Amino acid sequence: MMTENQEMLDEEYQVGFVEEQDQEEVVKKQEVFQACSYHWDEFKQDLSTETRVIFMETVQTTLEQASSYTANFSNQVLKILLLFNQYSYDLKLCADLKSQEQQFLMLV
């Protein structure tokens, strides 16, 4: 049985075929992500206190690790983009250097 809040959320996240005038509203609705709509309080009532604590610590640790991984990954992407912004690459020059390197190795 759905609660009023859940029905409102379902209506809010529904996106279908819309006219051009409603495009901005659709974009706003599409920006919201809902990963889990289950109420944790209902789930935790059946568990013992020890199990509940262990479960919640595991969820919290997993979320922290996922957030840290995402932050580190985006940091690496930013570094790469800054390197590309700072330097320019000439593919023809790179090919010439590679052929020169191969010629040098043949001589040695």
PDB file of C-alpha atoms in Angstrom:
ATOM      1  CA  MET A   1       0.000   0.000   0.000  1.00  0.00           C
ATOM      2  CA  MET A   2       1.458   3.351  -1.041  1.00  0.00           C
ATOM      3  CA  THR A   3       1.563   6.310   1.266  1.00  0.00           C
ATOM      4  CA  GLU A   4       0.647   9.817   0.111  1.00  0.00           C
ATOM      5  CA  ASN A   5       4.315  10.823   0.146  1.00  0.00           C
ATOM      6  CA  GLN A   6       5.274   7.877  -2.047  1.00  0.00           C
ATOM      7  CA  GLU A   7       2.477   8.690  -4.509  1.00  0.00           C
ATOM      8  CA  MET A   8       3.663  12.308  -4.656  1.00  0.00           C
ATOM      9  CA  LEU A   9       7.228  11.150  -5.271  1.00  0.00           C
ATOM     10  CA  ASP A  10       6.102   8.782  -8.015  1.00  0.00           C
ATOM     11  CA  GLU A  11       4.184  11.590  -9.725  1.00  0.00           C
ATOM     12  CA  GLU A  12       7.150  13.930  -9.350  1.00  0.00           C
ATOM     13  CA  TYR A  13       9.605  11.532 -11.004  1.00  0.00           C
ATOM     14  CA  GLN A  14       7.400  10.471 -13.909  1.00  0.00           C
ATOM     15  CA  VAL A  15       8.664  11.716 -17.236  1.00  0.00           C
ATOM     16  CA  GLY A  16       6.899  10.986 -20.477  1.00  0.00           C
ATOM     17  CA  PHE A  17       6.356  12.586 -23.841  1.00  0.00           C
ATOM     18  CA  VAL A  18       6.070  16.328 -23.368  1.00  0.00           C
ATOM     19  CA  GLU A  19       5.692  19.389 -25.492  1.00  0.00           C
ATOM     20  CA  GLU A  20       8.535  21.839 -26.013  1.00  0.00           C
ATOM     21  CA  GLN A  21       7.190  24.288 -23.434  1.00  0.00           C
ATOM     22  CA  ASP A  22       7.580  21.678 -20.676  1.00  0.00           C
ATOM     23  CA  GLN A  23      11.204  20.807 -21.548  1.00  0.00           C
ATOM     24  CA  GLU A  24      12.724  22.786 -18.640  1.00  0.00           C
ATOM     25  CA  GLU A  25      10.413  21.133 -16.127  1.00  0.00           C
ATOM     26  CA  VAL A  26      11.324  17.694 -17.469  1.00  0.00           C
ATOM     27  CA  VAL A  27      15.042  18.480 -17.195  1.00  0.00           C
ATOM     28  CA  LYS A  28      14.570  19.506 -13.562  1.00  0.00           C
ATOM     29  CA  LYS A  29      12.735  16.261 -12.855  1.00  0.00           C
ATOM     30  CA  GLN A  30      15.388  14.195 -14.623  1.00  0.00           C
ATOM     31  CA  GLU A  31      18.199  15.687 -12.522  1.00  0.00           C
ATOM     32  CA  VAL A  32      16.869  14.027  -9.365  1.00  0.00           C
ATOM     33  CA  PHE A  33      18.115  10.505  -8.701  1.00  0.00           C
ATOM     34  CA  GLN A  34      16.451   8.223  -6.210  1.00  0.00           C
ATOM     35  CA  ALA A  35      18.469   5.123  -5.475  1.00  0.00           C
ATOM     36  CA  CYS A  36      16.419   3.577  -2.692  1.00  0.00           C
ATOM     37  CA  SER A  37      12.856   4.499  -1.818  1.00  0.00           C
ATOM     38  CA  TYR A  38      12.537   1.987   1.020  1.00  0.00           C
ATOM     39  CA  HIS A  39      12.052   3.337   4.542  1.00  0.00           C
ATOM     40  CA  TRP A  40      14.908   2.046   6.704  1.00  0.00           C
ATOM     41  CA  ASP A  41      12.910   2.469   9.909  1.00  0.00           C
ATOM     42  CA  GLU A  42      10.462  -0.251   8.858  1.00  0.00           C
ATOM     43  CA  PHE A  43      13.338  -2.558   7.951  1.00  0.00           C
ATOM     44  CA  LYS A  44      15.248  -2.003  11.183  1.00  0.00           C
ATOM     45  CA  GLN A  45      12.335  -2.756  13.525  1.00  0.00           C
ATOM     46  CA  ASP A  46      12.604  -6.503  12.940  1.00  0.00           C
ATOM     47  CA  LEU A  47      16.333  -6.683  13.676  1.00  0.00           C
ATOM     48  CA  SER A  48      18.100  -6.986  16.974  1.00  0.00           C
ATOM     49  CA  THR A  49      20.035  -3.939  18.154  1.00  0.00           C
ATOM     50  CA  GLU A  50      23.416  -5.541  17.460  1.00  0.00           C
ATOM     51  CA  THR A  51      22.437  -6.584  13.939  1.00  0.00           C
ATOM     52  CA  ARG A  52      20.956  -3.157  13.256  1.00  0.00           C
ATOM     53  CA  VAL A  53      24.170  -1.404  14.350  1.00  0.00           C
ATOM     54  CA  ILE A  54      26.377  -3.712  12.272  1.00  0.00           C
ATOM     55  CA  PHE A  55      24.133  -3.286   9.229  1.00  0.00           C
ATOM     56  CA  MET A  56      24.034   0.513   9.483  1.00  0.00           C
ATOM     57  CA  GLU A  57      27.813   0.710  10.024  1.00  0.00           C
ATOM     58  CA  THR A  58      28.332  -1.440   6.928  1.00  0.00           C
ATOM     59  CA  VAL A  59      26.030   0.773   4.857  1.00  0.00           C
ATOM     60  CA  GLN A  60      27.732   3.923   6.144  1.00  0.00           C
ATOM     61  CA  THR A  61      31.229   2.552   5.470  1.00  0.00           C
ATOM     62  CA  THR A  62      30.238   1.453   1.972  1.00  0.00           C
ATOM     63  CA  LEU A  63      28.768   4.870   1.186  1.00  0.00           C
ATOM     64  CA  GLU A  64      31.912   6.605   2.462  1.00  0.00           C
ATOM     65  CA  GLN A  65      34.150   4.334   0.374  1.00  0.00           C
ATOM     66  CA  ALA A  66      32.038   4.874  -2.739  1.00  0.00           C
ATOM     67  CA  SER A  67      32.079   8.634  -2.201  1.00  0.00           C
ATOM     68  CA  SER A  68      35.842   8.642  -1.668  1.00  0.00           C
ATOM     69  CA  TYR A  69      36.393   6.549  -4.787  1.00  0.00           C
ATOM     70  CA  THR A  70      34.216   8.888  -6.845  1.00  0.00           C
ATOM     71  CA  ALA A  71      35.991  11.971  -5.494  1.00  0.00           C
ATOM     72  CA  ASN A  72      39.433  10.484  -6.194  1.00  0.00           C
ATOM     73  CA  PHE A  73      38.394   9.421  -9.688  1.00  0.00           C
ATOM     74  CA  SER A  74      37.041  12.870 -10.530  1.00  0.00           C
ATOM     75  CA  ASN A  75      40.257  14.386  -9.164  1.00  0.00           C
ATOM     76  CA  GLN A  76      42.311  12.213 -11.539  1.00  0.00           C
ATOM     77  CA  VAL A  77      40.088  13.185 -14.473  1.00  0.00           C
ATOM     78  CA  LEU A  78      40.576  16.852 -13.586  1.00  0.00           C
ATOM     79  CA  LYS A  79      44.360  16.387 -13.512  1.00  0.00           C
ATOM     80  CA  ILE A  80      44.288  14.751 -16.945  1.00  0.00           C
ATOM     81  CA  LEU A  81      42.126  17.540 -18.349  1.00  0.00           C
ATOM     82  CA  LEU A  82      44.507  20.144 -16.947  1.00  0.00           C
ATOM     83  CA  LEU A  83      47.432  18.336 -18.581  1.00  0.00           C
ATOM     84  CA  PHE A  84      45.634  18.305 -21.923  1.00  0.00           C
ATOM     85  CA  ASN A  85      44.854  21.981 -21.463  1.00  0.00           C
ATOM     86  CA  GLN A  86      48.507  22.782 -20.737  1.00  0.00           C
ATOM     87  CA  TYR A  87      50.084  20.759 -23.549  1.00  0.00           C
ATOM     88  CA  SER A  88      49.258  20.203 -27.177  1.00  0.00           C
ATOM     89  CA  TYR A  89      50.144  17.092 -29.109  1.00  0.00           C
ATOM     90  CA  ASP A  90      51.107  16.875 -32.751  1.00  0.00           C
ATOM     91  CA  LEU A  91      50.425  13.355 -33.963  1.00  0.00           C
ATOM     92  CA  LYS A  92      52.645  13.783 -37.017  1.00  0.00           C
ATOM     93  CA  LEU A  93      55.530  14.873 -34.788  1.00  0.00           C
ATOM     94  CA  CYS A  94      54.926  11.882 -32.500  1.00  0.00           C
ATOM     95  CA  ALA A  95      55.053   9.535 -35.501  1.00  0.00           C
ATOM     96  CA  ASP A  96      58.316  11.137 -36.689  1.00  0.00           C
ATOM     97  CA  LEU A  97      59.860  10.758 -33.236  1.00  0.00           C
ATOM     98  CA  LYS A  98      58.806   7.113 -33.088  1.00  0.00           C
ATOM     99  CA  SER A  99      60.402   6.389 -36.468  1.00  0.00           C
ATOM    100  CA  GLN A 100      63.596   8.176 -35.359  1.00  0.00           C
ATOM    101  CA  GLU A 101      63.631   6.096 -32.184  1.00  0.00           C
ATOM    102  CA  GLN A 102      63.264   2.887 -34.197  1.00  0.00           C
ATOM    103  CA  GLN A 103      66.102   3.928 -36.501  1.00  0.00           C
ATOM    104  CA  PHE A 104      68.308   4.661 -33.502  1.00  0.00           C
ATOM    105  CA  LEU A 105      67.546   1.269 -31.971  1.00  0.00           C
ATOM    106  CA  MET A 106      68.493  -0.445 -35.246  1.00  0.00           C
ATOM    107  CA  LEU A 107      71.880   1.252 -35.152  1.00  0.00           C
ATOM    108  CA  VAL A 108      72.596   0.179 -31.603  1.00  0.00           C
TER     109      VAL A 108
END
